[in-house]
Short mmCIF file of N, CA and C in Angstrom, two decimals:
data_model
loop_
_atom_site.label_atom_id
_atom_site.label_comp_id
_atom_site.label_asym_id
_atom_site.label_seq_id
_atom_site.Cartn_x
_atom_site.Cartn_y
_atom_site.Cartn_z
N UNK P 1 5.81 0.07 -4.00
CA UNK P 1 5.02 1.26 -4.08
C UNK P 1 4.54 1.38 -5.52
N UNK P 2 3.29 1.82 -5.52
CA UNK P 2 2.59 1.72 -6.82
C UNK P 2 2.67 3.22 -7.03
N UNK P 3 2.45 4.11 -8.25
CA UNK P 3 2.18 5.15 -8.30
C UNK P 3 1.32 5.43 -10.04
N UNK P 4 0.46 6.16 -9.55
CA UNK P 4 -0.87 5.94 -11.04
C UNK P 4 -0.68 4.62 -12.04
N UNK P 5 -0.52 3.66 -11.48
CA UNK P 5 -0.72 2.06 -11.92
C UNK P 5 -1.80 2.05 -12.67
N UNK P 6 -2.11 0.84 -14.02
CA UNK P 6 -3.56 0.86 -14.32
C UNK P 6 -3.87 -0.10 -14.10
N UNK P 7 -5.12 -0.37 -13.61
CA UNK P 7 -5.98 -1.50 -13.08
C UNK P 7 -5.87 -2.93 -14.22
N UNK P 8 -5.09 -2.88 -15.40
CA UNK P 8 -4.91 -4.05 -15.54
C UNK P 8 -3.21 -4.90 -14.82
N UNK P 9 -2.23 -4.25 -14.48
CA UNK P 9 -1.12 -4.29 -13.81
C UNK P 9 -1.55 -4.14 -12.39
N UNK P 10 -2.42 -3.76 -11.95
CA UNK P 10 -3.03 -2.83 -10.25
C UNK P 10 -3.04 -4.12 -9.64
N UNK P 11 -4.50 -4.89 -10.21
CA UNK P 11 -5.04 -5.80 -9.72
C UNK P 11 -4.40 -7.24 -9.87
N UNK P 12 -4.02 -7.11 -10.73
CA UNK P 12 -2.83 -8.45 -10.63
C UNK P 12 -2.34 -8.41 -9.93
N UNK P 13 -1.14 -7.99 -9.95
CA UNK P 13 -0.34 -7.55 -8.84
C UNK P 13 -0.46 -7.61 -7.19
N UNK P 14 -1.75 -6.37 -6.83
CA UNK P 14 -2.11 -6.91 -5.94
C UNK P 14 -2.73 -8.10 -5.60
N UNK P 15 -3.90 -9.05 -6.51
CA UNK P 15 -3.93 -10.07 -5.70
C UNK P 15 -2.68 -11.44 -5.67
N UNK P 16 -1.66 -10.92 -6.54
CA UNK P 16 -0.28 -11.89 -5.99
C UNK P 16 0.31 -12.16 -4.81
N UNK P 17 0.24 -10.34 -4.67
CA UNK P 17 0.70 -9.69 -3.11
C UNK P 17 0.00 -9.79 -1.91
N UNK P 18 -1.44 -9.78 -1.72
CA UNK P 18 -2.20 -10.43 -0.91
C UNK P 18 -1.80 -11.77 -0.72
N UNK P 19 -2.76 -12.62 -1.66
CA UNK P 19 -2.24 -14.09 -1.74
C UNK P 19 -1.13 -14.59 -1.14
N UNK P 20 0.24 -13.71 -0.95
CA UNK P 20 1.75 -14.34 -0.36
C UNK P 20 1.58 -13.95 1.00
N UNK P 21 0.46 -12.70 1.34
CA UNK P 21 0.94 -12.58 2.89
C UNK P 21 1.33 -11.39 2.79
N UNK P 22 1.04 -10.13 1.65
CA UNK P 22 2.03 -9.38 1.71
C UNK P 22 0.56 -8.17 2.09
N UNK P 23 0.71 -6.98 2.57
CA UNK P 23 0.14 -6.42 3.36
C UNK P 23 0.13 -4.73 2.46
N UNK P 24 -0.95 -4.51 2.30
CA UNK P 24 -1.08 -3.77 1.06
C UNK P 24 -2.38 -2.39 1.31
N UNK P 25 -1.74 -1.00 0.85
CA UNK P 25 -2.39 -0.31 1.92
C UNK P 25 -2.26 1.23 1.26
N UNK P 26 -2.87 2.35 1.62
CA UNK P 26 -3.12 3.24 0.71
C UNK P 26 -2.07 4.36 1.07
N UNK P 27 -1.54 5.45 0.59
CA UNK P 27 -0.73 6.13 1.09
C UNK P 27 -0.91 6.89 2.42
N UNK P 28 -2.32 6.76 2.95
CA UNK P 28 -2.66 7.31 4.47
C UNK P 28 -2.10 5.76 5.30
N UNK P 29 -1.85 4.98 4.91
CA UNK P 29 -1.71 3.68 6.05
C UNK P 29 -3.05 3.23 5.99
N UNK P 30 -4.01 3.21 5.24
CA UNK P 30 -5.61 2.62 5.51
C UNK P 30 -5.15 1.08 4.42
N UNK P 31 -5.81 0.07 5.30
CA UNK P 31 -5.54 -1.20 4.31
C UNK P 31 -6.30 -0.98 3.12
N UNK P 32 -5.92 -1.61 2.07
CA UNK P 32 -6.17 -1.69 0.68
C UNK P 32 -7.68 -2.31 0.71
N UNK P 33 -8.52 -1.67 0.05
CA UNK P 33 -10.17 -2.44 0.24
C UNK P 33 -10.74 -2.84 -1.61
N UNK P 34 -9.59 -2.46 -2.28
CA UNK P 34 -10.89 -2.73 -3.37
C UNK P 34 -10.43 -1.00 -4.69
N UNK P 35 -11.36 -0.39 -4.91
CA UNK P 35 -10.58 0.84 -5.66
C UNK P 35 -10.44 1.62 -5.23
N UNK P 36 -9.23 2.37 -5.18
CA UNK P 36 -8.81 3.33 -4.13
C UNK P 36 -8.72 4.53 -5.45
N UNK P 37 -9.43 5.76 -4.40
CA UNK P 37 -9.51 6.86 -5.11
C UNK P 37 -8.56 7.57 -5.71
N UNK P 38 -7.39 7.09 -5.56
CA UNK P 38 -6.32 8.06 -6.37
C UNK P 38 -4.98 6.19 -6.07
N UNK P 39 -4.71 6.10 -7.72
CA UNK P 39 -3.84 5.18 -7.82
C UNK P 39 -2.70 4.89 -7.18
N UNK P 40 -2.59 5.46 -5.61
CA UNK P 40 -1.05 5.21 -5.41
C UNK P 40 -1.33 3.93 -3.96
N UNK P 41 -0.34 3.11 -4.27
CA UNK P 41 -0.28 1.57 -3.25
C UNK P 41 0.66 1.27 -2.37
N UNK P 42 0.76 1.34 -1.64
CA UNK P 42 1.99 0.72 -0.87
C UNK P 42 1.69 -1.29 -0.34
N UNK P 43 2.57 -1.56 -0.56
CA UNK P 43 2.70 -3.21 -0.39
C UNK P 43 4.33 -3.60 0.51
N UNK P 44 3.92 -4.22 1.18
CA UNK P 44 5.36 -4.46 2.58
C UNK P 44 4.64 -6.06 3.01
N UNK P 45 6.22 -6.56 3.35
CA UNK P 45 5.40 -6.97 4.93
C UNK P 45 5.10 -7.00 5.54
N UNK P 46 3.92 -7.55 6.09
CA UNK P 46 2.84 -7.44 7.42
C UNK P 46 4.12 -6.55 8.70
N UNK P 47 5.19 -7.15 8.57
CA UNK P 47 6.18 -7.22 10.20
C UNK P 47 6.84 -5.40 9.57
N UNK P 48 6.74 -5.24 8.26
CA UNK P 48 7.45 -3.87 8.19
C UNK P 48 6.39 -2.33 7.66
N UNK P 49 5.11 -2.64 8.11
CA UNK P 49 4.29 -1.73 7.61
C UNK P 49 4.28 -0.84 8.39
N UNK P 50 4.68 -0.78 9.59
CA UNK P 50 4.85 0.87 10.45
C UNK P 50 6.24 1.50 9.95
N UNK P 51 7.45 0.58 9.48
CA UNK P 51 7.88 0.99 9.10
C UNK P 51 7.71 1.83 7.95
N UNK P 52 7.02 1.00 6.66
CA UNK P 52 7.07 1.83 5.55
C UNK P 52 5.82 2.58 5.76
N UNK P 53 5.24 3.05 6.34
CA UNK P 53 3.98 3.64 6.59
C UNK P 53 5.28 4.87 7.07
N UNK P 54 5.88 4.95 8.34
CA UNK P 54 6.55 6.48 8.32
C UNK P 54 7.39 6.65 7.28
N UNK P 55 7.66 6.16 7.01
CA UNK P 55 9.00 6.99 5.80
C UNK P 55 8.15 7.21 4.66
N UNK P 56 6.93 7.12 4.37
CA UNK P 56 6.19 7.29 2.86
C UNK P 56 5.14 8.46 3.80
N UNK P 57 4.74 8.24 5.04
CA UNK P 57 4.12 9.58 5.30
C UNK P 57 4.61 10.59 6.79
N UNK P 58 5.51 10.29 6.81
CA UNK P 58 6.34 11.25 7.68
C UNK P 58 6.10 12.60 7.54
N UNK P 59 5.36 13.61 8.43
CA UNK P 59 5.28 14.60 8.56
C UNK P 59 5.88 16.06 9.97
N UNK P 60 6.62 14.53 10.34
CA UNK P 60 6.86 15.29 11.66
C UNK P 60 6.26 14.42 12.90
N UNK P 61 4.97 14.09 12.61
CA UNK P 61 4.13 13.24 13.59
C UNK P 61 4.26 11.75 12.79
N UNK P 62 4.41 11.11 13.90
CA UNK P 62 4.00 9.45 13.71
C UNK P 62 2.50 9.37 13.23
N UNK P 63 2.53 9.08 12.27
CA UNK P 63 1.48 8.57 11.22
C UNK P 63 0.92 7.04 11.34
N UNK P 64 1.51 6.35 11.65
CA UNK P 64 0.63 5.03 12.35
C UNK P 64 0.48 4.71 13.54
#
């Protein structure tokens, strides 16, 4: 999980995390496209992103 990261650490990073397979995505669960309007990232594995998608936006309702 990224939180107000700066785009010289951001983008590294993420394209490491891409590159391995790793599945990278905004705090709504929307995949990662490029600059996201407010610095915060989530990065998982492809097989655990519903997972970390509810526990980072759990509101009561299933969020993915």
């Amino acid at each position: 999980m990224l939180y107000d990261s700066v785009g010289e650490d951001l983008y590294a990073g993420l394209l490491l995390a891409q590159e391995a397979g790793v599945w990278t995505m905004d705090f709504e669960g929307r995949p990662f496209d490029g600059k996201p309007p407010t610095p915060y990232i989530l990065a998982c594995r492809p097989e655990d992103r519903e997972t970390i998608c509810r526990l980072v936006l759990w509101k009561g309702d299933d969020p993915c």
